[in-house]
PDB file of C-alpha atoms and ligand atoms in Angstrom:
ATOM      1  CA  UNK I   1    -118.110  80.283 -64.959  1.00 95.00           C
ATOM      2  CA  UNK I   2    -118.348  80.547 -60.819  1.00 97.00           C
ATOM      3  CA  UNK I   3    -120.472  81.960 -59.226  1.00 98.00           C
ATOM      4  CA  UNK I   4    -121.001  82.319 -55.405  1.00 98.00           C
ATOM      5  CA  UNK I   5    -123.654  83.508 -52.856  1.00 97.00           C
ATOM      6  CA  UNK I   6    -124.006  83.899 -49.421  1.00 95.00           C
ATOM      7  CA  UNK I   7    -120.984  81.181 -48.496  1.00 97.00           C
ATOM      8  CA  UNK I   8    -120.291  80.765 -45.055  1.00 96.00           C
ATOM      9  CA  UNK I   9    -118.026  78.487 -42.934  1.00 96.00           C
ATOM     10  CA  UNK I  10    -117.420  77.681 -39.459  1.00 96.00           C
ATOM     11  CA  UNK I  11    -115.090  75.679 -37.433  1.00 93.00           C
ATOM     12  CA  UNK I  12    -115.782  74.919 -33.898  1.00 91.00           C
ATOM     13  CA  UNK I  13    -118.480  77.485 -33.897  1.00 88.00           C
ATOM     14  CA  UNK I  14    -116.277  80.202 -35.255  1.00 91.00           C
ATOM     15  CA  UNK I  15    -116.773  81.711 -38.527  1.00 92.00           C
ATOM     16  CA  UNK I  16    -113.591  80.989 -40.953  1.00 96.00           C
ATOM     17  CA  UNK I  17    -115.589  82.710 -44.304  1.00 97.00           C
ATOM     18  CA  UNK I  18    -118.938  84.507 -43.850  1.00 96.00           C
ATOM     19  CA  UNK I  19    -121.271  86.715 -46.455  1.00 94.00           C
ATOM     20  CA  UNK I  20    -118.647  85.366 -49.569  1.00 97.00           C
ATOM     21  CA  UNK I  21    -120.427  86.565 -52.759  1.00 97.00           C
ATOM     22  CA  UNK I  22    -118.572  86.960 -56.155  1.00 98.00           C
ATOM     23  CA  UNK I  23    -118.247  86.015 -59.703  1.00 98.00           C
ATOM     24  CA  UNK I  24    -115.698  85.098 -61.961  1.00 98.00           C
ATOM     25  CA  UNK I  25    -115.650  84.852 -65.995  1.00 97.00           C
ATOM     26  CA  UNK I  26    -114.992  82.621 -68.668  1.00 96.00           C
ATOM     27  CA  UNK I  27    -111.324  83.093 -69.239  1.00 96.00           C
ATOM     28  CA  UNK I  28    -111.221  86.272 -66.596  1.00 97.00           C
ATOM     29  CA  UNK I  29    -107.709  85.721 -64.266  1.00 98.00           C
ATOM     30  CA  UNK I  30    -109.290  86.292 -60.705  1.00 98.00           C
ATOM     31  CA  UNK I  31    -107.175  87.165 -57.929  1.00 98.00           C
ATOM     32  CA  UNK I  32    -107.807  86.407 -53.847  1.00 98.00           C
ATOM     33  CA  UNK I  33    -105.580  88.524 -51.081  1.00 98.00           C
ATOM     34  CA  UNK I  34    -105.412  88.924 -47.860  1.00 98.00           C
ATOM     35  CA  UNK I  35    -103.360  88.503 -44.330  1.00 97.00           C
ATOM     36  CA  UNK I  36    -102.483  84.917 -43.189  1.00 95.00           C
ATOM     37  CA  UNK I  37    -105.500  83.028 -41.983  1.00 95.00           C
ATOM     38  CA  UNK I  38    -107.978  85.559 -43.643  1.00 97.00           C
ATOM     39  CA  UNK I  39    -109.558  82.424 -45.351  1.00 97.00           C
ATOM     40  CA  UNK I  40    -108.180  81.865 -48.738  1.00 97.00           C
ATOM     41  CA  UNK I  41    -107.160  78.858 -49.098  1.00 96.00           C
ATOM     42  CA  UNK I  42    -110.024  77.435 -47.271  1.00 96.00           C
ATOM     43  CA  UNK I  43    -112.177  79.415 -50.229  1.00 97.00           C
ATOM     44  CA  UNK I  44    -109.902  77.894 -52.582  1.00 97.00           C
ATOM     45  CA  UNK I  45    -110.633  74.651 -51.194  1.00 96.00           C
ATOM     46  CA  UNK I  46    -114.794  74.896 -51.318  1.00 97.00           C
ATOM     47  CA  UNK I  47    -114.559  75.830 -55.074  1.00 97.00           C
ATOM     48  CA  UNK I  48    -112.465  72.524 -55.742  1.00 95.00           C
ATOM     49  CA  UNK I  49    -115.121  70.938 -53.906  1.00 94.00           C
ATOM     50  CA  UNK I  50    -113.061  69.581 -51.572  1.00 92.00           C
ATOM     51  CA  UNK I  51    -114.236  71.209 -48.062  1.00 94.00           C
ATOM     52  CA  UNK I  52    -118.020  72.120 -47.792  1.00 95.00           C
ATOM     53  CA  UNK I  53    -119.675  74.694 -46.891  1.00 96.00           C
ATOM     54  CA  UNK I  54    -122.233  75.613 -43.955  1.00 96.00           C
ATOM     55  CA  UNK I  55    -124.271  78.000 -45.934  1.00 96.00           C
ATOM     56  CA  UNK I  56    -124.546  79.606 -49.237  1.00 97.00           C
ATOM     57  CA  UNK I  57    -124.020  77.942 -52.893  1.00 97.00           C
ATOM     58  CA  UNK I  58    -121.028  77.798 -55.349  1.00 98.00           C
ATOM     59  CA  UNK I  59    -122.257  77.280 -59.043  1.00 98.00           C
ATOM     60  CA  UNK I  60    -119.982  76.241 -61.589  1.00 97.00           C
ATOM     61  CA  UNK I  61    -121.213  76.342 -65.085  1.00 96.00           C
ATOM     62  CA  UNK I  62    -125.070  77.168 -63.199  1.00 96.00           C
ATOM     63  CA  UNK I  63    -124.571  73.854 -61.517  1.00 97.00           C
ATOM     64  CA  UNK I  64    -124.166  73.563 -58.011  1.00 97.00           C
ATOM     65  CA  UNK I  65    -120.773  72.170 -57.100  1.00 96.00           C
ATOM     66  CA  UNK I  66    -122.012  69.452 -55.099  1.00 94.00           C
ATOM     67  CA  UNK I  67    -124.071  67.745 -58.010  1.00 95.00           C
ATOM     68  CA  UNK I  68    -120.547  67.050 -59.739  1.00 95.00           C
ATOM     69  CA  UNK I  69    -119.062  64.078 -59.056  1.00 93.00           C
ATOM     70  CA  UNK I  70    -115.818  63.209 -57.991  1.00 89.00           C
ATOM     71  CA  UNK I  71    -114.604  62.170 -61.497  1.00 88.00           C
ATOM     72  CA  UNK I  72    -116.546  65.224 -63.324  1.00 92.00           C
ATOM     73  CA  UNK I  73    -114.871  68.102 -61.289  1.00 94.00           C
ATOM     74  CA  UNK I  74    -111.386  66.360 -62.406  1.00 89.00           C
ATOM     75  CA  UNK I  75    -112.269  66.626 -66.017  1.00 90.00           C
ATOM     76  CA  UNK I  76    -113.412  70.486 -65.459  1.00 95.00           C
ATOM     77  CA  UNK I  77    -110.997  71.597 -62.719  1.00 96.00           C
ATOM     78  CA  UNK I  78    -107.282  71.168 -61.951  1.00 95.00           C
ATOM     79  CA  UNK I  79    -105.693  72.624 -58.460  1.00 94.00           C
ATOM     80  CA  UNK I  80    -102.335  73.690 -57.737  1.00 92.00           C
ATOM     81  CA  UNK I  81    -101.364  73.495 -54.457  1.00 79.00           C
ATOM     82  CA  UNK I  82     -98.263  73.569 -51.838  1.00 67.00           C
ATOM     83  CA  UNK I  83     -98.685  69.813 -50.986  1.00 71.00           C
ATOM     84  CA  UNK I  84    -100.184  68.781 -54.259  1.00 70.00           C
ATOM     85  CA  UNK I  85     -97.636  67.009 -55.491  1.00 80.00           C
ATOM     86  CA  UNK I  86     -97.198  62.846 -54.643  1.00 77.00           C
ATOM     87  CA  UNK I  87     -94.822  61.041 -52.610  1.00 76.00           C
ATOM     88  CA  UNK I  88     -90.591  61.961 -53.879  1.00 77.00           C
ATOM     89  CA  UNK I  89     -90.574  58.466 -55.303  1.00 88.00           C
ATOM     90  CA  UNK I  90     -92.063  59.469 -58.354  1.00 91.00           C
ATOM     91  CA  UNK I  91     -90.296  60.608 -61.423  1.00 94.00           C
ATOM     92  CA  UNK I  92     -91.188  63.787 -63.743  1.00 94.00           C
ATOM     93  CA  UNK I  93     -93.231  62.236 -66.480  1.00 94.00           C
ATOM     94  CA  UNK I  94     -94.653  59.755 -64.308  1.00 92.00           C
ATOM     95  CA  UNK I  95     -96.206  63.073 -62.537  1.00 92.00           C
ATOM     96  CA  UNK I  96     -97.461  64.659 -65.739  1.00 93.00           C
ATOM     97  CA  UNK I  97     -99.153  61.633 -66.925  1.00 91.00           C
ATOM     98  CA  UNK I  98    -101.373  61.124 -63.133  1.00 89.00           C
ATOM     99  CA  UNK I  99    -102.859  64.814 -64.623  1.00 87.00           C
ATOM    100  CA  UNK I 100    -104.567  62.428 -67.092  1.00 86.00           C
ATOM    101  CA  UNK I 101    -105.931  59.941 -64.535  1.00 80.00           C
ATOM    102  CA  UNK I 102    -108.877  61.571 -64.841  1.00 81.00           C
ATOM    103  CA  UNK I 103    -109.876  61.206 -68.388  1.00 80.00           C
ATOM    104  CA  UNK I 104    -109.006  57.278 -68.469  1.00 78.00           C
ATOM    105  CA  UNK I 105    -111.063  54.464 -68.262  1.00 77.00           C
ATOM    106  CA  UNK I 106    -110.464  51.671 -65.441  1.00 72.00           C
ATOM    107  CA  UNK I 107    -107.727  50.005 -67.880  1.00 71.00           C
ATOM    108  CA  UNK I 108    -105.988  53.316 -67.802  1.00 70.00           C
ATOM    109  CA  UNK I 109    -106.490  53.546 -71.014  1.00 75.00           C
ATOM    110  CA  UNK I 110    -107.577  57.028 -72.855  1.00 72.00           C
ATOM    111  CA  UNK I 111    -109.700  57.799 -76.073  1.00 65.00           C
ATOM    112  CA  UNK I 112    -106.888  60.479 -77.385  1.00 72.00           C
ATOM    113  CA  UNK I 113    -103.138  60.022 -76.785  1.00 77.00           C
ATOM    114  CA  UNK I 114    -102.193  62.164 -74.497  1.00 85.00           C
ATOM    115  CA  UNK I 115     -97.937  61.887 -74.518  1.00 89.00           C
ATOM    116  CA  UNK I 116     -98.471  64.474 -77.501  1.00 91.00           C
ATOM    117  CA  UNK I 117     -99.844  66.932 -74.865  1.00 91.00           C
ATOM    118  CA  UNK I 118     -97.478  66.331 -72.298  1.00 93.00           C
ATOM    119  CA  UNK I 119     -94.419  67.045 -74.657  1.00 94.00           C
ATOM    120  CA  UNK I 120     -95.832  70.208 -75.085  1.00 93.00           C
ATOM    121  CA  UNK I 121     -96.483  71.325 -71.625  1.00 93.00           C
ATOM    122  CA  UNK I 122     -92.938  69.522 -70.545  1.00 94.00           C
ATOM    123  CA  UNK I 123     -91.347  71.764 -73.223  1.00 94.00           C
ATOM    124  CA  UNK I 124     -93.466  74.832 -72.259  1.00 91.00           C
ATOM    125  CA  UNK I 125     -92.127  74.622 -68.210  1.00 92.00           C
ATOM    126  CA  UNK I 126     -88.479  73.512 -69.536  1.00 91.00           C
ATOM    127  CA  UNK I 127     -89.302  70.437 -68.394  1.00 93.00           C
ATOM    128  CA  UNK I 128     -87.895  67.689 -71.133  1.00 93.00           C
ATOM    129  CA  UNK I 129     -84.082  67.330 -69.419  1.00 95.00           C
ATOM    130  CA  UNK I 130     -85.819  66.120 -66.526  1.00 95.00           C
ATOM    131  CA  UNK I 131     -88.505  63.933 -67.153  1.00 92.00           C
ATOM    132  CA  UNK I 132     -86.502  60.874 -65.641  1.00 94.00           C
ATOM    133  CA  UNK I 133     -85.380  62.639 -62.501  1.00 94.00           C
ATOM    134  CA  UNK I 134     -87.381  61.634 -58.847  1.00 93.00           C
ATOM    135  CA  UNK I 135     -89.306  64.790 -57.338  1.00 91.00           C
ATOM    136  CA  UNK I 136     -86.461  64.799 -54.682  1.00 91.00           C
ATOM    137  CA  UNK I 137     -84.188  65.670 -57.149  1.00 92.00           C
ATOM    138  CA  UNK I 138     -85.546  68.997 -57.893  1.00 91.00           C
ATOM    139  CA  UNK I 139     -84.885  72.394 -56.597  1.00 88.00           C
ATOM    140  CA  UNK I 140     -87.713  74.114 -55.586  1.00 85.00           C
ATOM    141  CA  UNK I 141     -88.941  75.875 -58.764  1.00 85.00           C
ATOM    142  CA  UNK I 142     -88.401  73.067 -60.381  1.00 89.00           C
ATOM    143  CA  UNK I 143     -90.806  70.914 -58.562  1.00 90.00           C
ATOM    144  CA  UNK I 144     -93.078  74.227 -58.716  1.00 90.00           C
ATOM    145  CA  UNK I 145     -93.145  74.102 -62.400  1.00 92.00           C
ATOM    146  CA  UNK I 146     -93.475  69.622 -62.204  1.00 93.00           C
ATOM    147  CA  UNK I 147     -96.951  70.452 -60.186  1.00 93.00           C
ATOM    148  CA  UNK I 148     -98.296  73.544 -62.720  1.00 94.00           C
ATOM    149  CA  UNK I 149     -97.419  70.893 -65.773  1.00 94.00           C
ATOM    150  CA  UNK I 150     -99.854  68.496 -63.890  1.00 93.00           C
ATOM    151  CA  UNK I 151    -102.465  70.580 -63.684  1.00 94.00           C
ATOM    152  CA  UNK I 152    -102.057  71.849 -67.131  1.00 94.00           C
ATOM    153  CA  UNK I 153    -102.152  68.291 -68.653  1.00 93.00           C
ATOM    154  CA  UNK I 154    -106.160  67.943 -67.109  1.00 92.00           C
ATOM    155  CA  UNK I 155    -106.467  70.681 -70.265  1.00 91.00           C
ATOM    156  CA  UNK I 156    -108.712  72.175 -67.189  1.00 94.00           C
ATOM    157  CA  UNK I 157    -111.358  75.072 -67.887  1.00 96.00           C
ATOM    158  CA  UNK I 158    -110.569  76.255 -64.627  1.00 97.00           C
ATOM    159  CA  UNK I 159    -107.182  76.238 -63.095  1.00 97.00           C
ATOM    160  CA  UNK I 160    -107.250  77.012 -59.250  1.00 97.00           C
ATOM    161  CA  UNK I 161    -103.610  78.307 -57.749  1.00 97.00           C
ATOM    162  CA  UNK I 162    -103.132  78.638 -54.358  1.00 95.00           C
ATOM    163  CA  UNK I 163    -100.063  80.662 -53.331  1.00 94.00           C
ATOM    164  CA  UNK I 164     -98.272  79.552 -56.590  1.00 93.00           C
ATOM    165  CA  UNK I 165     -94.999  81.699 -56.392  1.00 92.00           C
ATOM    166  CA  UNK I 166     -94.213  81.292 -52.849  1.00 86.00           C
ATOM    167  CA  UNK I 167     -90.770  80.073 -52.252  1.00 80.00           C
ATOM    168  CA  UNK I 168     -89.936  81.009 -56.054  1.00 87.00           C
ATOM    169  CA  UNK I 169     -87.196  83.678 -56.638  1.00 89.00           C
ATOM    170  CA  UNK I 170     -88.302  86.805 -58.409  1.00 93.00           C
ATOM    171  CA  UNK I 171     -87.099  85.172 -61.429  1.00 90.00           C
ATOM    172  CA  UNK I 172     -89.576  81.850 -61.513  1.00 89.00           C
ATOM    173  CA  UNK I 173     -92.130  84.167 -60.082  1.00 93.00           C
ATOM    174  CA  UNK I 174     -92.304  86.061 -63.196  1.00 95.00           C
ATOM    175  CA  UNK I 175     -91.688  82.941 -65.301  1.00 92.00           C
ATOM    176  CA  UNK I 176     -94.572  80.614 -63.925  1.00 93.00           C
ATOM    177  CA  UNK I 177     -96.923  83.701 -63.518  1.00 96.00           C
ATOM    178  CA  UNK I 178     -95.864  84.920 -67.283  1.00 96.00           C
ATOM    179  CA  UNK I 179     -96.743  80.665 -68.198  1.00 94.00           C
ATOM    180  CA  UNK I 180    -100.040  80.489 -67.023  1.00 95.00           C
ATOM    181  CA  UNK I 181    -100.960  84.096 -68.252  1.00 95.00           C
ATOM    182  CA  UNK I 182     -99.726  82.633 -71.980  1.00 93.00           C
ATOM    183  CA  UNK I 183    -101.649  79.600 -71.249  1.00 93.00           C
ATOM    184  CA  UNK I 184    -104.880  81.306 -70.421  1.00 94.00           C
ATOM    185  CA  UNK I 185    -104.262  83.492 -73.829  1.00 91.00           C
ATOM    186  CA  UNK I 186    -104.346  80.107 -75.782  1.00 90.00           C
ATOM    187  CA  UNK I 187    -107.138  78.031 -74.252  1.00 93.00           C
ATOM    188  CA  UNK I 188    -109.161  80.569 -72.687  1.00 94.00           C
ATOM    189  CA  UNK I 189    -108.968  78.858 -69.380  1.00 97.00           C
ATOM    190  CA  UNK I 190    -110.249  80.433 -66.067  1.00 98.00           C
ATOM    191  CA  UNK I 191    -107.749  81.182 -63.200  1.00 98.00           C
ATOM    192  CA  UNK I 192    -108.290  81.936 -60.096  1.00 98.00           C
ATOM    193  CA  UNK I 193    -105.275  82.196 -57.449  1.00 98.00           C
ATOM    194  CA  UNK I 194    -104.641  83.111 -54.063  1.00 97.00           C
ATOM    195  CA  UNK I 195    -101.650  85.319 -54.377  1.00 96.00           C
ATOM    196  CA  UNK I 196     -99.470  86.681 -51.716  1.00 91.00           C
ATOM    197  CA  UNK I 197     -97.682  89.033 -53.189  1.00 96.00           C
ATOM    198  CA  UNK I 198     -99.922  92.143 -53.598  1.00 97.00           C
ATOM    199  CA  UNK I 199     -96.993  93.556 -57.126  1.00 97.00           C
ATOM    200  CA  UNK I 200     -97.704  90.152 -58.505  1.00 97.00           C
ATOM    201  CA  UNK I 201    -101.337  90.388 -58.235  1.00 98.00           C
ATOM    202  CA  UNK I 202    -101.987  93.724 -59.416  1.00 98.00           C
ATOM    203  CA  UNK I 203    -100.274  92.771 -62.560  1.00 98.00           C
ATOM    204  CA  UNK I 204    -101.143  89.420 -63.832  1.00 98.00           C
ATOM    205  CA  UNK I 205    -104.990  89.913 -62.656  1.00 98.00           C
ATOM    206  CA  UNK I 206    -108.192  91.509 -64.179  1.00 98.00           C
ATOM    207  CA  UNK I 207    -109.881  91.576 -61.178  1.00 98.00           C
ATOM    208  CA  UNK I 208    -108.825  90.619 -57.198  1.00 98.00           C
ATOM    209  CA  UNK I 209    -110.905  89.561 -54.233  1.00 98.00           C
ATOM    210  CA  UNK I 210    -109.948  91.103 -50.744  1.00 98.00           C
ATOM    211  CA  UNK I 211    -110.419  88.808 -47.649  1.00 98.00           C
ATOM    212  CA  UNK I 212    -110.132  89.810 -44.148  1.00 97.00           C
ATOM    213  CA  UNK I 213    -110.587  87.455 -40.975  1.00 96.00           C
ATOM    214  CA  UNK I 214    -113.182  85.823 -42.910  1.00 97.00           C
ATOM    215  CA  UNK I 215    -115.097  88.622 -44.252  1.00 97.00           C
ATOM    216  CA  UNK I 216    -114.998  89.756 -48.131  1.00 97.00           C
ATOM    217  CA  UNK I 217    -113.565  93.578 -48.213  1.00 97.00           C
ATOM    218  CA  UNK I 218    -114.078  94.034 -51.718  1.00 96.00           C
ATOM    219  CA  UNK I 219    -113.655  93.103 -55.257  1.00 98.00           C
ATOM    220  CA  UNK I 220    -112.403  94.986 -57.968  1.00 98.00           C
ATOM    221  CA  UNK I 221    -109.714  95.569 -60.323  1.00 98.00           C
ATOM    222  CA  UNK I 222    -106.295  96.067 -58.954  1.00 98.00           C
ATOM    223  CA  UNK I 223    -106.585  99.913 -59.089  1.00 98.00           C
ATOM    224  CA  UNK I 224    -109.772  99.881 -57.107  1.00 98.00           C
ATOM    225  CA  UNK I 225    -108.275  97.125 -54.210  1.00 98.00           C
ATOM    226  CA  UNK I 226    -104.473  98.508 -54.185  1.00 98.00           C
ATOM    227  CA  UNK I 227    -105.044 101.559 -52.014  1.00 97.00           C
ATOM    228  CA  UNK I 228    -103.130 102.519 -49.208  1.00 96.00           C
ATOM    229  CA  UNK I 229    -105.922 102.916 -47.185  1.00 96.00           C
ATOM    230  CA  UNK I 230    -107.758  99.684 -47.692  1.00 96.00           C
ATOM    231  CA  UNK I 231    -104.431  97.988 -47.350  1.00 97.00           C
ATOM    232  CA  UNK I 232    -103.493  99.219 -43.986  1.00 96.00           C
ATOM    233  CA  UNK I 233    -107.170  98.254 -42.791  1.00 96.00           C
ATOM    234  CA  UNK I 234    -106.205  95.078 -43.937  1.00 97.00           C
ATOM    235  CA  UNK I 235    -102.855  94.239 -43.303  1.00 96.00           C
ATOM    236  CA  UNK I 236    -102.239  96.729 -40.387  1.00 94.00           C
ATOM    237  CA  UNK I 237     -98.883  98.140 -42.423  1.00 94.00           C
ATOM    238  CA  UNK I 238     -99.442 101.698 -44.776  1.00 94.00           C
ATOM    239  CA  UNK I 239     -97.654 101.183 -48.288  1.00 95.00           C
ATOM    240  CA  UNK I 240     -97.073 103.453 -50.682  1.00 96.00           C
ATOM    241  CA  UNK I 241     -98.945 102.770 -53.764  1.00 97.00           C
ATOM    242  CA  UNK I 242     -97.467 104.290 -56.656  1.00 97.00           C
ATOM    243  CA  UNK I 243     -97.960 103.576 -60.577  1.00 97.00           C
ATOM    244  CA  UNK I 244     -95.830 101.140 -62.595  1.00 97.00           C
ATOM    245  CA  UNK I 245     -93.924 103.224 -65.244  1.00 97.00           C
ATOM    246  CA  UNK I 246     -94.351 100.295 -67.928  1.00 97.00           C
ATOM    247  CA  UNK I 247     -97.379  98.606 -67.092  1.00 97.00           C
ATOM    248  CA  UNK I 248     -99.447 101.917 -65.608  1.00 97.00           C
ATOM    249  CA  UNK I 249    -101.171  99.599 -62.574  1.00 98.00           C
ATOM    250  CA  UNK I 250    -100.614  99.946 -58.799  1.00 98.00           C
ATOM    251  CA  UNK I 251     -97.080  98.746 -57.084  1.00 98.00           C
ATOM    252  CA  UNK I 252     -96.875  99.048 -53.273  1.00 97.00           C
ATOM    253  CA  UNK I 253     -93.554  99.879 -51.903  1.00 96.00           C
ATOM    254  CA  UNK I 254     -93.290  99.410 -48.108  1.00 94.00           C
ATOM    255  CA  UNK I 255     -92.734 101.434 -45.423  1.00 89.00           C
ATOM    256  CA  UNK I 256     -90.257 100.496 -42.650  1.00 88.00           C
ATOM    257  CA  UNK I 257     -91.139 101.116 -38.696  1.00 80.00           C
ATOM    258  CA  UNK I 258     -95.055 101.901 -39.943  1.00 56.00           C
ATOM    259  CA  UNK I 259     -96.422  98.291 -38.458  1.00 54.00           C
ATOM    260  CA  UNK I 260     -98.966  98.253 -36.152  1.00 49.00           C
TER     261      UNK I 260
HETATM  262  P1  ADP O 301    -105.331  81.606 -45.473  1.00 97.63           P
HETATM  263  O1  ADP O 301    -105.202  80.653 -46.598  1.00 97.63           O
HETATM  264  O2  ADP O 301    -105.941  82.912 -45.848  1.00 97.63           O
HETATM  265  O3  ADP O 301    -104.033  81.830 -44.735  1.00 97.63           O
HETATM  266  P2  ADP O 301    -106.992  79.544 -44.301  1.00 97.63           P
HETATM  267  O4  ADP O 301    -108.145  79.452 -45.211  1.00 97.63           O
HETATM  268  O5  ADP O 301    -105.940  78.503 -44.387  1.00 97.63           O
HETATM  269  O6  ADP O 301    -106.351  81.000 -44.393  1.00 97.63           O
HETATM  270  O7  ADP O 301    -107.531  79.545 -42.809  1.00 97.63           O
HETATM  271  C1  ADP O 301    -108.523  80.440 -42.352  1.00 97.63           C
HETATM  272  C2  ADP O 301    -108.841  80.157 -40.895  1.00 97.63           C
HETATM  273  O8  ADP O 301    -109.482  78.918 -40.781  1.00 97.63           O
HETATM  274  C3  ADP O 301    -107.618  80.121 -40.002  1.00 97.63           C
HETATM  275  O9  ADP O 301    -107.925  80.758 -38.782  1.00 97.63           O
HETATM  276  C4  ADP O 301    -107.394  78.641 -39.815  1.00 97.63           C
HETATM  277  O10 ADP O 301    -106.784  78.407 -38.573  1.00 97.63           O
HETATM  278  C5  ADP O 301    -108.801  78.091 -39.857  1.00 97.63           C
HETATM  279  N1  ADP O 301    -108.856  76.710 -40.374  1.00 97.63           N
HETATM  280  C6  ADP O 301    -108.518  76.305 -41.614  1.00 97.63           C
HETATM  281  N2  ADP O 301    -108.712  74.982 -41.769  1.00 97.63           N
HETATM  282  C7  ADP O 301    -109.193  74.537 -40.587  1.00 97.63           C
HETATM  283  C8  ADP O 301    -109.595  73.254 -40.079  1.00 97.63           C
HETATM  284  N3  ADP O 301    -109.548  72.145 -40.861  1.00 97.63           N
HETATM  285  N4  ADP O 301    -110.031  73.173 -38.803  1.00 97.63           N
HETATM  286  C9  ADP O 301    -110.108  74.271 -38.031  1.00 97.63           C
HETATM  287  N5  ADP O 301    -109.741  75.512 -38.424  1.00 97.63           N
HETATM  288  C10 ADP O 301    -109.293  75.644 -39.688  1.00 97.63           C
HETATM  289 MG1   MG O 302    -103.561  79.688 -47.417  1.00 97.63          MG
END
């Protein structure tokens, strides 16, 4: 479904990503780590299309991502991100139905009715009590949950998260993680999220991408990028990495006074 080669980007003549080269899978659920500022999110943002790149190529479906238009990465891709949702004005299902903006026609009108779908996905994120409530009258999770149903109404074949659980208690964490997993099960969709929490990412992914200042440290399955070792290269702090009793993958447990 992705593929890249050779990616490389700069800003003010230093390097932000350099020698990026990976794949991802139809329906595979593809993790990215890494310390603050490592370059995820700026990665994130070249396979949405939205920054480009110096150097390199990003194919998606064999085509290079700058031969899609505008309008044709919409109907392929949808993005979750910290500031993705629009101004507090806005109400609930007003949100869910701009995910469909996309696959309308310049009357706004769409070949299939979509308020079928959206009932669905509104149900899905227990969503339906609040479909006439403004964003600013959400927690937090809530709104979390508001931008994941937007992206989920595109129906996208790839579904790009960036940092999706942060500010979520471990409660939603599990919940939206556990959604899109179920999700993926059903339409086969591709995921790939930047995840900060190392627990979370060893068990919702089949395979995670290691980034440092830039750089790409490795990719692998969880078991093969969850080592103490490669984590305090990385992060500069040496967890223990230990085995989950239920799930049998790698769980770090910190280490106080072991920084630096
Ligand atoms: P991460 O998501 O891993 O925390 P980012 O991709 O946001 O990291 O940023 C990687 C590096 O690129 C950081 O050093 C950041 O300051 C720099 N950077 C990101 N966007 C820009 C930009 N528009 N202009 C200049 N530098 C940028
Ligand atoms: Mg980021």
């Amino acid at each position: 479904m992705i593929k890249v080669n050779g990616l490389e980007k700069s800003y003010h003549q230093s390097n932000v990503l350099q020698g990026i080269h990976f794949s991802v899978g139809k329906g595979e659920f593809f993790g990215i780590i890494g310390p603050n500022g490592s370059g995820k999110s700026t990665l994130l943002k070249m396979i949405s299309g939205v920054i480009s790149y110096d150097a390199g190529e990003i194919l998606i479906n064999k085509k290079e991502i700058r031969k899609y238009s505008r309008k044709e990465l919409a109907q392929i891709l949808a993005v979750l991100e910290q500031e993705g949702l629009p101004p507090v004005g806005f109400r609930v299902r007003e949100v869910m139905e701009m995910g469909r903006f996309p696959f309308q026609n310049w009357l706004g009108e769409e070949a299939e009715d979509a308020s079928t779908l959206i009932d669905e996905i509104m149900g899905m994120l227990g969503l339906n009590h609040l479909e006439n409530r403004t964003l600013d009258e959400l927690s937090g999770g809530e709104k979390q949950r508001v931008a994941l149903g937007k992206a989920l109404v595109q129906k996208p074949k790839l579904l790009l998260l960036d940092e999706p659980t942060t500010y979520l208690d471990i409660g939603y964490q599990i919940q939206l993680m556990d959604i899109v997993r179920t999700w993926q099960k059903t339409t086969q969709v591709t995921v790939v999220a930047v995840l900060h929490d190392l627990n979370l990412a060893s068990l919702y992914c089949d395979r995670i991408l290691m980034l440092h200042k830039g750089k790409q440290v490795n990719v692998g399955s969880p078991r093969e990028i969850l080592q103490s070792g490669l984590i305090e290269d990385v992060y500069g702090t040496r967890p223990i990495v230990m085995e989950h009793p239920i799930h049998h993958l790698p769980q770090i447990i910190l280490k106080s006074g072991s920084s630096g």
